[in-house]
Every structure is written in C-alpha cells, then in structure tokens.
PDB file of C-alpha atoms in Angstrom:
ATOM      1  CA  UNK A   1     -20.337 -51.026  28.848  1.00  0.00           C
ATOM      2  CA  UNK A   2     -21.466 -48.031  26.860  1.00  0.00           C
ATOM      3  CA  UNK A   3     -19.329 -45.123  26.259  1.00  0.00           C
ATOM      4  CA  UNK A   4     -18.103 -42.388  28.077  1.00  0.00           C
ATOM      5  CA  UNK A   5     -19.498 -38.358  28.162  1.00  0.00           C
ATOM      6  CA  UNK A   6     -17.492 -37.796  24.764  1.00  0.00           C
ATOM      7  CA  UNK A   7     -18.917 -41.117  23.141  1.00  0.00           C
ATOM      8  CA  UNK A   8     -15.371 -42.511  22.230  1.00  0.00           C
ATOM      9  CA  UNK A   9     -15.160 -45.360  24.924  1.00  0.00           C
ATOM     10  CA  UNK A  10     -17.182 -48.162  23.907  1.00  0.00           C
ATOM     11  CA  UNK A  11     -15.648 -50.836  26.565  1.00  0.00           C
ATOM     12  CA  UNK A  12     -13.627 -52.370  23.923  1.00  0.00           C
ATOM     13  CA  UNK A  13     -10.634 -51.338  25.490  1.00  0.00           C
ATOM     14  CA  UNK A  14      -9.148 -53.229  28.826  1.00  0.00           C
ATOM     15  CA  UNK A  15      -9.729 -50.750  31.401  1.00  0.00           C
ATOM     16  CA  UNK A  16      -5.728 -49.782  32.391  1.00  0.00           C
ATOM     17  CA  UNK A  17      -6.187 -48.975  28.321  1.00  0.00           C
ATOM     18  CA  UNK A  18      -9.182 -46.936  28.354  1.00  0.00           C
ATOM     19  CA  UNK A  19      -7.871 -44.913  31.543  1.00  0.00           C
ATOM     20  CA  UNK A  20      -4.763 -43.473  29.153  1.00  0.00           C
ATOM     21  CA  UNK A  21      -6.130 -43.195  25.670  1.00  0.00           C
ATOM     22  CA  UNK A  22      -6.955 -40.309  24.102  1.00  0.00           C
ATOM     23  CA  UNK A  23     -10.065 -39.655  22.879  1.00  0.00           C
ATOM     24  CA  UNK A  24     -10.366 -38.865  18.561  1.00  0.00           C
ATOM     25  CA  UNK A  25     -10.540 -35.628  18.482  1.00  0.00           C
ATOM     26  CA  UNK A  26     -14.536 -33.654  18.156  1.00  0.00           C
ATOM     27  CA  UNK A  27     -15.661 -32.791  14.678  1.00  0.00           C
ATOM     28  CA  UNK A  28     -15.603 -29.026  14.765  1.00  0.00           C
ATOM     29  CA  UNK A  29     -18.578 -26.604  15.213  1.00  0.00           C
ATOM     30  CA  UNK A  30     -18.817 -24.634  12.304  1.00  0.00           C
ATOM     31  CA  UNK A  31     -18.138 -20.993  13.236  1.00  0.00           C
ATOM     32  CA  UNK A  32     -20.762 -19.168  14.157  1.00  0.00           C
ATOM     33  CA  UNK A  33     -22.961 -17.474  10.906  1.00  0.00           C
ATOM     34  CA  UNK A  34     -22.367 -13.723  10.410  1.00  0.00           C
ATOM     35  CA  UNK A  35     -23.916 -13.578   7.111  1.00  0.00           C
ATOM     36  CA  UNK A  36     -26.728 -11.683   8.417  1.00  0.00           C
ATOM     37  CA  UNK A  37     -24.146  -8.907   9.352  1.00  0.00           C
ATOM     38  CA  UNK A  38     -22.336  -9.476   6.213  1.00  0.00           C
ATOM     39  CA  UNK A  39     -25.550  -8.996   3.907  1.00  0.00           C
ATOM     40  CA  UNK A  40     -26.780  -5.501   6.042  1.00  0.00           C
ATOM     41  CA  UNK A  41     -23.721  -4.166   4.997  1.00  0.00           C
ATOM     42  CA  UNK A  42     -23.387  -5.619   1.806  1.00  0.00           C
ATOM     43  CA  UNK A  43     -26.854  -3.791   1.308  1.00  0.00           C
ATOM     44  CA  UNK A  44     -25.745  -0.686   3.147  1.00  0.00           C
ATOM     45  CA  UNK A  45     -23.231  -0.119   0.506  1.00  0.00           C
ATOM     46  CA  UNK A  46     -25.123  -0.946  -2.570  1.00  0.00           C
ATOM     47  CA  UNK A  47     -27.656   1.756  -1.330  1.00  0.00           C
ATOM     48  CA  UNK A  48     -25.982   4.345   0.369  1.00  0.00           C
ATOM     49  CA  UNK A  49     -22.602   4.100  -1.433  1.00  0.00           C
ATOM     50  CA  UNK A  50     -19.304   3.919   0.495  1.00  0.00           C
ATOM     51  CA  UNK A  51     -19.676   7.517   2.353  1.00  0.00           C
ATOM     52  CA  UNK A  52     -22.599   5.722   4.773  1.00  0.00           C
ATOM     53  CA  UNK A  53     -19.754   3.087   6.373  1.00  0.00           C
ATOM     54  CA  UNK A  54     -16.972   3.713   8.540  1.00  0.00           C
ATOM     55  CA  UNK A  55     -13.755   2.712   8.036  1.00  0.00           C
ATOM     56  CA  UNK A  56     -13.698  -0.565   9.791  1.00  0.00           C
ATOM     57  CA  UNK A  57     -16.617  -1.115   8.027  1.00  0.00           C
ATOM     58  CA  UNK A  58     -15.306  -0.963   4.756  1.00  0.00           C
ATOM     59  CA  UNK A  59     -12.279  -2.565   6.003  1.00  0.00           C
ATOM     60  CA  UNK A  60     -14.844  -5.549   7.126  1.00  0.00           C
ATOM     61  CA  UNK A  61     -16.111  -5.614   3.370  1.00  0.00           C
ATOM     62  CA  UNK A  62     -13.133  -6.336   1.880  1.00  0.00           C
ATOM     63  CA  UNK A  63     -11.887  -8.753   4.857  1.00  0.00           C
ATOM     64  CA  UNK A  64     -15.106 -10.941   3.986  1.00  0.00           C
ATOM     65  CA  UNK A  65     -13.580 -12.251   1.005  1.00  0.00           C
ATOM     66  CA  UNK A  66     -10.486 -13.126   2.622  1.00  0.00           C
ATOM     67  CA  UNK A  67     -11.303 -14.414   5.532  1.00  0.00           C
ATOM     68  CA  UNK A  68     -15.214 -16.185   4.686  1.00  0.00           C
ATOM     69  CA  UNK A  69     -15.409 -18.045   7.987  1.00  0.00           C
ATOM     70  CA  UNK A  70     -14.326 -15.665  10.837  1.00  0.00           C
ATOM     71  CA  UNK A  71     -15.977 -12.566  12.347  1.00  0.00           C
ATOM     72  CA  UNK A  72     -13.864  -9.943  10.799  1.00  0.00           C
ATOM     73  CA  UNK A  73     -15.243  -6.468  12.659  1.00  0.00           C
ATOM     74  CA  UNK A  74     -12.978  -7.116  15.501  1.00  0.00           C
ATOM     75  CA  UNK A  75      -9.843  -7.831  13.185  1.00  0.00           C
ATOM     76  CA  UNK A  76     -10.574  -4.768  11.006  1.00  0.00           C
ATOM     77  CA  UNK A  77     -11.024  -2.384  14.303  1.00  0.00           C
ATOM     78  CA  UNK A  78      -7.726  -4.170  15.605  1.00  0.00           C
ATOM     79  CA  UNK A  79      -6.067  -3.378  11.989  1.00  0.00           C
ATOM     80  CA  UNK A  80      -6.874   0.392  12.416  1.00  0.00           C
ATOM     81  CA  UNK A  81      -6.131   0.507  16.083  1.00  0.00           C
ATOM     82  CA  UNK A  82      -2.590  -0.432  15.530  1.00  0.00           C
ATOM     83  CA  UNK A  83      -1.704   1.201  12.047  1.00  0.00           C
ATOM     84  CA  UNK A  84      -4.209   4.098  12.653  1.00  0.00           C
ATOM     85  CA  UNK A  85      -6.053   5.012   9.323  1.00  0.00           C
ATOM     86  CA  UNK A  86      -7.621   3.113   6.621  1.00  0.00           C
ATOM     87  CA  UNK A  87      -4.618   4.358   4.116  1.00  0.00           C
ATOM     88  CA  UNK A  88      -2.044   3.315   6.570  1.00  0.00           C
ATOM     89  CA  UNK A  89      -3.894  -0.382   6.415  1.00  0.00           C
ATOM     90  CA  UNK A  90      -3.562  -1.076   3.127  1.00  0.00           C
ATOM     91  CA  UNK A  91      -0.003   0.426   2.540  1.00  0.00           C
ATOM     92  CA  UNK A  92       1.457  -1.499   5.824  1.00  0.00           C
ATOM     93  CA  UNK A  93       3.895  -3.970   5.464  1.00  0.00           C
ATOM     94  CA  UNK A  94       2.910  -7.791   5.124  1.00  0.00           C
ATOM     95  CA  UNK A  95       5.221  -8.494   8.050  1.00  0.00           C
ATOM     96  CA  UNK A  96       3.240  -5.909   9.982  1.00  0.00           C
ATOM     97  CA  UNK A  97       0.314  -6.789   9.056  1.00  0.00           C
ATOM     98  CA  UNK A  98       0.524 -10.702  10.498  1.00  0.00           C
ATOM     99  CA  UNK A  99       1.383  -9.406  13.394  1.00  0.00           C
ATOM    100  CA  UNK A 100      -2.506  -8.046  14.305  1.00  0.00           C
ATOM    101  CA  UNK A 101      -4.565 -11.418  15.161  1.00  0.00           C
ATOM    102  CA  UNK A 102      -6.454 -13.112  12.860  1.00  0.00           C
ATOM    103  CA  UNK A 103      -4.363 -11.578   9.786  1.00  0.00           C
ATOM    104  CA  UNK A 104      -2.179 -14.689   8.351  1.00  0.00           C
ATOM    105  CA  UNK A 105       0.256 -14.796   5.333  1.00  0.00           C
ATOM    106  CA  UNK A 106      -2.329 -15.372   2.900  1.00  0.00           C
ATOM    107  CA  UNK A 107      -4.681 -12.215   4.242  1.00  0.00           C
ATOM    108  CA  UNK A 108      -2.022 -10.175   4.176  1.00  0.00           C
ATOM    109  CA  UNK A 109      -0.785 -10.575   0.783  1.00  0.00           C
ATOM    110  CA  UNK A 110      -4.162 -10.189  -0.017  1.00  0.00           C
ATOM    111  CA  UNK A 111      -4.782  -7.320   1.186  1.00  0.00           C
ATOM    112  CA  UNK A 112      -1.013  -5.911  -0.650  1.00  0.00           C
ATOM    113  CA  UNK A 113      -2.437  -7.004  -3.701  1.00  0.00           C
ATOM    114  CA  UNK A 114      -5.213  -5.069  -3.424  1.00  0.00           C
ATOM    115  CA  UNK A 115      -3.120  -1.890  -2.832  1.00  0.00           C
ATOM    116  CA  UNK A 116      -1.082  -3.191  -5.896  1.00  0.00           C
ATOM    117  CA  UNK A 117      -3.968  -3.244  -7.862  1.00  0.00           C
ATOM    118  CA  UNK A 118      -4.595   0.416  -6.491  1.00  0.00           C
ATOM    119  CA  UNK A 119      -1.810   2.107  -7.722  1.00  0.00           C
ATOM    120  CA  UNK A 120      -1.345  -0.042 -11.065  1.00  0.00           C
ATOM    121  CA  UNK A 121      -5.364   1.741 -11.817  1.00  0.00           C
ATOM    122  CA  UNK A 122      -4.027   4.936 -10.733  1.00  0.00           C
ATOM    123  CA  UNK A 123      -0.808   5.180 -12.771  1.00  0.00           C
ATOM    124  CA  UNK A 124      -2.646   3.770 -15.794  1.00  0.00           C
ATOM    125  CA  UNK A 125      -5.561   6.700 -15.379  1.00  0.00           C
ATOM    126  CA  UNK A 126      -2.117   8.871 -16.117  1.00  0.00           C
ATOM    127  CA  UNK A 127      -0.887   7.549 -19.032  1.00  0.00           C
ATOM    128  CA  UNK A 128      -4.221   9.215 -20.900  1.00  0.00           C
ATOM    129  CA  UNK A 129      -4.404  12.329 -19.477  1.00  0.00           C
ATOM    130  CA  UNK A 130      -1.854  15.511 -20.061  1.00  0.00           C
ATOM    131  CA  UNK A 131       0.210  15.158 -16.952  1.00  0.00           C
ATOM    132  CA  UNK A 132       0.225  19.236 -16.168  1.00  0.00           C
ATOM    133  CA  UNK A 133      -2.980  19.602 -16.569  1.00  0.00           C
ATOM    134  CA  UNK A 134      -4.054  16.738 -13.853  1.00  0.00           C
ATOM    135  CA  UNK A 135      -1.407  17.582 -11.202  1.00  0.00           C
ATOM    136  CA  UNK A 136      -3.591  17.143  -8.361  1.00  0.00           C
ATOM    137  CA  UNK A 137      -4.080  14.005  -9.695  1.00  0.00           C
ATOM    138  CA  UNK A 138       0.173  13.109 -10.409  1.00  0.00           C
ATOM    139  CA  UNK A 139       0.580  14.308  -6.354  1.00  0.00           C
ATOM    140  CA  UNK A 140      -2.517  11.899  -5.406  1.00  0.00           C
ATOM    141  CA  UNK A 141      -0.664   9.119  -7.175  1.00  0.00           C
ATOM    142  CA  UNK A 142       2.898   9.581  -6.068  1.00  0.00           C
ATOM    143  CA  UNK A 143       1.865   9.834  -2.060  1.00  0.00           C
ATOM    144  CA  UNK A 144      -0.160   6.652  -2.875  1.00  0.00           C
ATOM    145  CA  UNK A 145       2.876   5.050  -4.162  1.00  0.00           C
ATOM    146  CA  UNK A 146       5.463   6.477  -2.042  1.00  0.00           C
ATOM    147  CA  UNK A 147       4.358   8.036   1.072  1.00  0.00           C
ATOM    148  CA  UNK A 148       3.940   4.505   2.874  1.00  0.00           C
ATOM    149  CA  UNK A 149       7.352   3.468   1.833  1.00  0.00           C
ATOM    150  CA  UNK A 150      10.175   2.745   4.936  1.00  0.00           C
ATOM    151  CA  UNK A 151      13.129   3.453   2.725  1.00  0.00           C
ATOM    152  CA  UNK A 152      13.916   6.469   0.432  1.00  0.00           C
ATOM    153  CA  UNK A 153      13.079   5.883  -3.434  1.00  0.00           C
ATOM    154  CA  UNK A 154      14.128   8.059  -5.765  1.00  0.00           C
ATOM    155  CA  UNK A 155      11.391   7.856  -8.686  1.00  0.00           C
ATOM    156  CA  UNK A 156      10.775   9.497 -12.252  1.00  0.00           C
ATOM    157  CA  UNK A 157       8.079  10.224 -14.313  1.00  0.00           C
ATOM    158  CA  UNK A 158       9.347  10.619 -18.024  1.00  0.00           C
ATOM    159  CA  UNK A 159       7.029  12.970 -20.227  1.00  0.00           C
ATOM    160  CA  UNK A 160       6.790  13.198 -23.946  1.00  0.00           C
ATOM    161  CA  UNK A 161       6.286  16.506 -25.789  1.00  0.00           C
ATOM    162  CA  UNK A 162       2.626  16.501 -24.891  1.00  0.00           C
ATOM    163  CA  UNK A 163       3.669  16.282 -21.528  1.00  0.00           C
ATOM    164  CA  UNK A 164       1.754  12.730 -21.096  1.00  0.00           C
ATOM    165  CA  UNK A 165       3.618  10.113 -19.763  1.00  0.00           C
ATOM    166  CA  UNK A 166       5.790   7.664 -21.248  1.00  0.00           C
ATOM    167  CA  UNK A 167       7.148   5.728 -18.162  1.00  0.00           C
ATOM    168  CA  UNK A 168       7.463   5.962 -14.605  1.00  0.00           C
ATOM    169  CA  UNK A 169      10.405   4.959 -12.846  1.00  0.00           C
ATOM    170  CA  UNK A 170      11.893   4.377  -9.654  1.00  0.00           C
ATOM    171  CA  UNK A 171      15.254   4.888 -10.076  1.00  0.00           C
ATOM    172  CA  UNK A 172      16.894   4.381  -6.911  1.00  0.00           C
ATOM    173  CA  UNK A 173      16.172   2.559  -3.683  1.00  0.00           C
ATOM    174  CA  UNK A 174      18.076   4.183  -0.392  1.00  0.00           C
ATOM    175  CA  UNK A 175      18.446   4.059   3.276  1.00  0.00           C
ATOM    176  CA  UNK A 176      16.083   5.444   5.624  1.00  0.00           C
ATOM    177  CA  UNK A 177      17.547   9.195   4.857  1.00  0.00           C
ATOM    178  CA  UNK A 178      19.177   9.323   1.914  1.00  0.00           C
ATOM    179  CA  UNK A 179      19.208   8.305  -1.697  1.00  0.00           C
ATOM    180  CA  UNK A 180      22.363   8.409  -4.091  1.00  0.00           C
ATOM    181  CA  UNK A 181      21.223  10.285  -7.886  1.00  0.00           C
ATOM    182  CA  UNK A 182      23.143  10.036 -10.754  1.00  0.00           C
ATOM    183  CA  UNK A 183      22.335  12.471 -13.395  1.00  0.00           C
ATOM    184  CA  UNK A 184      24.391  10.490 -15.769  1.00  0.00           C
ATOM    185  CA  UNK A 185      21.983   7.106 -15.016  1.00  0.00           C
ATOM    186  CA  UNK A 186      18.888   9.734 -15.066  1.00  0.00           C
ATOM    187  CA  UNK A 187      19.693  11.766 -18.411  1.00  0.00           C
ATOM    188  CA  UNK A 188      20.475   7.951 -19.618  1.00  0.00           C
ATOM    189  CA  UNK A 189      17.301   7.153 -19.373  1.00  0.00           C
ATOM    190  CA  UNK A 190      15.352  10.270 -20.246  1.00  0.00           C
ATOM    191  CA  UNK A 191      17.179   9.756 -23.434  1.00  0.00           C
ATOM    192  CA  UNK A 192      16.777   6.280 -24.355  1.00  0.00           C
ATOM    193  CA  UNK A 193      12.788   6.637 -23.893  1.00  0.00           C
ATOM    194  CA  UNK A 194      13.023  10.152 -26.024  1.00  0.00           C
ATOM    195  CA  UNK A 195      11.818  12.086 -23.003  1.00  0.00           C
ATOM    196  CA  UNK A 196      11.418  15.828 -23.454  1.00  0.00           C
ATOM    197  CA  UNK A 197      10.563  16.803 -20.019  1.00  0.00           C
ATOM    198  CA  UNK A 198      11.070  15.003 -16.119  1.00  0.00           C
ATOM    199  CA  UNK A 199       8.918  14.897 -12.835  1.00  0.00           C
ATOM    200  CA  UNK A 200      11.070  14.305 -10.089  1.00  0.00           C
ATOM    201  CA  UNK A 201      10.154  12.534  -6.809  1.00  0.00           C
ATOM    202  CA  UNK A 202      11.208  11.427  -4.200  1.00  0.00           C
ATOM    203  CA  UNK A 203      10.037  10.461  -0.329  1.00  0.00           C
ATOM    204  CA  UNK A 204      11.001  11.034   2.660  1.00  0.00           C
ATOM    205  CA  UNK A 205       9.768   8.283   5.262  1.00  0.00           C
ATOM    206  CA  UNK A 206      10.319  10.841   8.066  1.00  0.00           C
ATOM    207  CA  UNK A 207       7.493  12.271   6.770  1.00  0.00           C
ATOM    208  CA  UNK A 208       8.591  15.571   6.415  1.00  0.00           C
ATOM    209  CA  UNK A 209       8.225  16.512   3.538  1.00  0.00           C
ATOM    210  CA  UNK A 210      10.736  19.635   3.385  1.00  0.00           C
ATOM    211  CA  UNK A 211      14.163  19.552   1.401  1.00  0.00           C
ATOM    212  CA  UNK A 212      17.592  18.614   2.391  1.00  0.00           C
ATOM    213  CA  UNK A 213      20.120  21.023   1.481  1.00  0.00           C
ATOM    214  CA  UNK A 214      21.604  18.202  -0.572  1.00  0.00           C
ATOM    215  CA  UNK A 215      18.031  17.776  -2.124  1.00  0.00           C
ATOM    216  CA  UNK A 216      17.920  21.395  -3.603  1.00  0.00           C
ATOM    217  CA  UNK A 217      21.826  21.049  -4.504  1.00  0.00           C
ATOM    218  CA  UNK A 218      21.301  17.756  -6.537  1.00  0.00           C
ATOM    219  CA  UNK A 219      18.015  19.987  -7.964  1.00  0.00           C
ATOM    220  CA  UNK A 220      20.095  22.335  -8.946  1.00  0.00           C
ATOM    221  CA  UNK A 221      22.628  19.833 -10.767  1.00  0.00           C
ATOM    222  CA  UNK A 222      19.953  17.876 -12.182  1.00  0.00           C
ATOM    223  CA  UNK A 223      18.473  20.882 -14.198  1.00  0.00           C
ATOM    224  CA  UNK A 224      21.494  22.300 -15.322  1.00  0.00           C
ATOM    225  CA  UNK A 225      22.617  18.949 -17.010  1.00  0.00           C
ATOM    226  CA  UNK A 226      18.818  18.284 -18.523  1.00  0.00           C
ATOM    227  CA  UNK A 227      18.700  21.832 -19.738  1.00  0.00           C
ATOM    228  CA  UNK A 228      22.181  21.250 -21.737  1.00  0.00           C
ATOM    229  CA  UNK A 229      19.945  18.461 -23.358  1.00  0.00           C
ATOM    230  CA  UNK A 230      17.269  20.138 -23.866  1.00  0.00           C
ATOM    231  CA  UNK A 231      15.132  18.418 -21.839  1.00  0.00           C
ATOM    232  CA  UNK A 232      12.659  20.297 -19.166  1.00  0.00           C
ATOM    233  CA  UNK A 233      12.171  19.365 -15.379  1.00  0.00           C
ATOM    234  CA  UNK A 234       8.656  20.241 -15.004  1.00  0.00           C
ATOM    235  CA  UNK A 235       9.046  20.231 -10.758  1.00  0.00           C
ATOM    236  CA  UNK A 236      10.592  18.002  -8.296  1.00  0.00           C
ATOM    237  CA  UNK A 237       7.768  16.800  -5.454  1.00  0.00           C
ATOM    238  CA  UNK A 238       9.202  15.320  -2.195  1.00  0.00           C
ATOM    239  CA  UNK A 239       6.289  13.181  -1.033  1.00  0.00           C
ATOM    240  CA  UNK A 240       5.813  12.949   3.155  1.00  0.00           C
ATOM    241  CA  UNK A 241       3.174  11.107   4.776  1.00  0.00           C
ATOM    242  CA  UNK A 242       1.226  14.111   5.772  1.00  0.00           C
ATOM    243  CA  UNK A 243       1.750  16.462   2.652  1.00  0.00           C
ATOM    244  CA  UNK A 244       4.399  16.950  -0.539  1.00  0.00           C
ATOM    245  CA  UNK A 245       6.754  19.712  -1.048  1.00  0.00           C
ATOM    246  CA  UNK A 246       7.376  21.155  -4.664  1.00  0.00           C
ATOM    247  CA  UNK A 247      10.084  22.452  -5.997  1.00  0.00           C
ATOM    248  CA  UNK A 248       8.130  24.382  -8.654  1.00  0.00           C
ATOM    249  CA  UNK A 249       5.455  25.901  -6.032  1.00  0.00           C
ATOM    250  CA  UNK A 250       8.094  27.224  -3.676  1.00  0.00           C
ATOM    251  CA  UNK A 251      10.013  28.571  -6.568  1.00  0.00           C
ATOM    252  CA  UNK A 252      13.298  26.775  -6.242  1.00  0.00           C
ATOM    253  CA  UNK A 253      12.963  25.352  -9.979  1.00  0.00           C
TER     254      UNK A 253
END
C-alpha cells in the first residue's frame, strides 16, 4: 500500500525488506533566515559608524561573510568568551581558533587573513611617513604584529637618512623566552640595504614587557658595534601584550 510517515515506502518492497531498509535520507531545511538581523546591523553601521556596535557585533559583521548560512552571534560571543577581547580574536592561532564551535579550517584562515591584511595596511602607512615623527604610530604597529605572537621574534626596522623606512625585518625566531642576536647577521643587513639608523624590537610572549639583563647587555653590544659603523639605533621597544618598554624612554640607549 501507500507509504510510510517519511513517504519512502511505497509497498514495492517485500515486507521482511521494507522492515530493514533505510529510508533516503530528508532533503534539508534550509537554515533558518537571519538576514533581517544581518541587514539592522548592516544599517547600524553604515549610520552610526563602528563606535555604536559591540564587539561581538562587529565580530558578527565580519563572520557574515564567512559563514553566510549560520547564525553567527552565538559563535562570535563564544570567540570572545574564550580568547577574551576582540584583538586577541583576530591575532589567535588558526589551531585555536577551530577549536570554538562553528569556526572550521576555512573560517579560521579567514579570519588570519584578515589580520594579515591588517598589518600589511599598517606597515605600508609607514613606509610614507618619517618614522620618528609617527612613533605612536611604529609602537601601534609592532604590538599589532608582535604582541600576539607565542614565540620570541627578534625584528628590525631599517631606516634611511630621513629616518623613513626601508625594510622591516624579523630577524630571528626563538623559544618561548629567549632569542639568539647576532650583531654580525644584524650590521649585515643594515649594510646591505644602506641603513643609517635601526629600531629594535623584540616581544616577549610573557607579556611583560620589562628587559632581561641579557636584553640590555646585547643593547649595549648592539650599539657599540653600529656606532663603529656609523649607523644610529634610534631605541629598542620590547613589545608585551599589555604595554612596550623602550629603551630610549627609560634612558638605557
């Protein structure tokens, strides 16, 4: 006879057949619509400008074009509950970042590009501007590069004799605690790119930002050798999660 509650047995079967088969699987509901949600806040930010959303919100924005068919207000509050601030989101690892439902391999690298695409604005806004003359703006972009970071890097800004920047650097990758310098491999460099003067920076993923005494002894070495070259450390910034320390400020340079 006719079929069954899910419409897949049509009594074509023998009946010890029909008992064991399994039914074809539904066609799936299409998720339910949030694009009423999506276009308030859509609208909310073309008229009030980014200051009238909270984070999550914002967050939500920018998970609507990677994830078009889900709800994503619960996946950006789960984002911030577990990495804690909107800065710490975007600079978490992609391994991390899977870990929060709803975020897959594809969202994630997503959303690294986007930081990628972040800094890569960020650095270039530097290469037009006089670097000592927009150091608020050189901190902003080395904690936005390096103050996320699990490992120590050990990075360089290179300066011509305008002081705007040729190249920036990172010119060694450490442990956890430590990063080996080589003023050889550094005045190397500063030399081939006809450098006259040096930011220094490095991290500390502790996030304390204050030196080692091995930092302000490798200071030390690193300015005596770039001084016999005639080259000029402008300041040596170690960049925490919380704040920076400089070498300059605190008058050890």
């Amino acid at each position: 006879m006719g079929g069954g509650a899910d419409g897949w047995d049509d009594g074509s079967l023998p009946f010890w057949e029909r008992e064991n088969a399994t039914p074809p699987a539904k066609p799936r509901t299409p998720p339910k619509d949030h694009d009423g949600h999506r276009d308030r806040l859509r609208e909310r930010f073309a008229s009030a400008g980014p200051d009238a959303l909270a984070d999550y919100e914002l967050l939500e924005l920018l998970l609507f074009r990677f994830i078009p068919r889900r709800d994503t207000k619960p996946i950006a509050k789960a984002l911030l509950a577990r990495f804690g601030t909107l800065e710490d989101v975007l600079n978490a690892p992609a391994d991390l970042l899977t870990e929060v439902d709803g975020i897959g391999d594809a969202t994630a690298l997503d959303i690294r590009v986007v930081t990628a695409v972040n800094q890569r604005a960020f650095r270039a806004s530097l290469r037009s501007r006089e670097i000592l003359s927009s150091w608020s703006a050189v901190v902003d972009y080395c904690h936005a590069s390096m103050a996320h970071e699990t490992r120590e890097q050990f990075r360089i800004l290179f300066l011509d004799r305008r002081n705007a920047l040729i190249a920036d650097e990172v010119q060694q990758v450490g442990t956890v605690n430590h990063t080996p310098v080589y003023p050889r491999e550094v005045m190397g460099r500063a030399l081939a790119l006809s450098a006259s003067a040096l930011v220094l920076v490095h991290n500390h993923p502790s996030g304390d930002p204050n030196p080692s005494r091995a930092d302000i002894e490798m200071t030390k070495t690193l300015v005596g050798v770039a001084e016999a070259l005639g080259i000029q450390i402008h300041d040596h910034l170690i960049i925490g999660r919380n704040g920076h320390f400089s070498f300059r400020a605190q008058q050890l340079l």
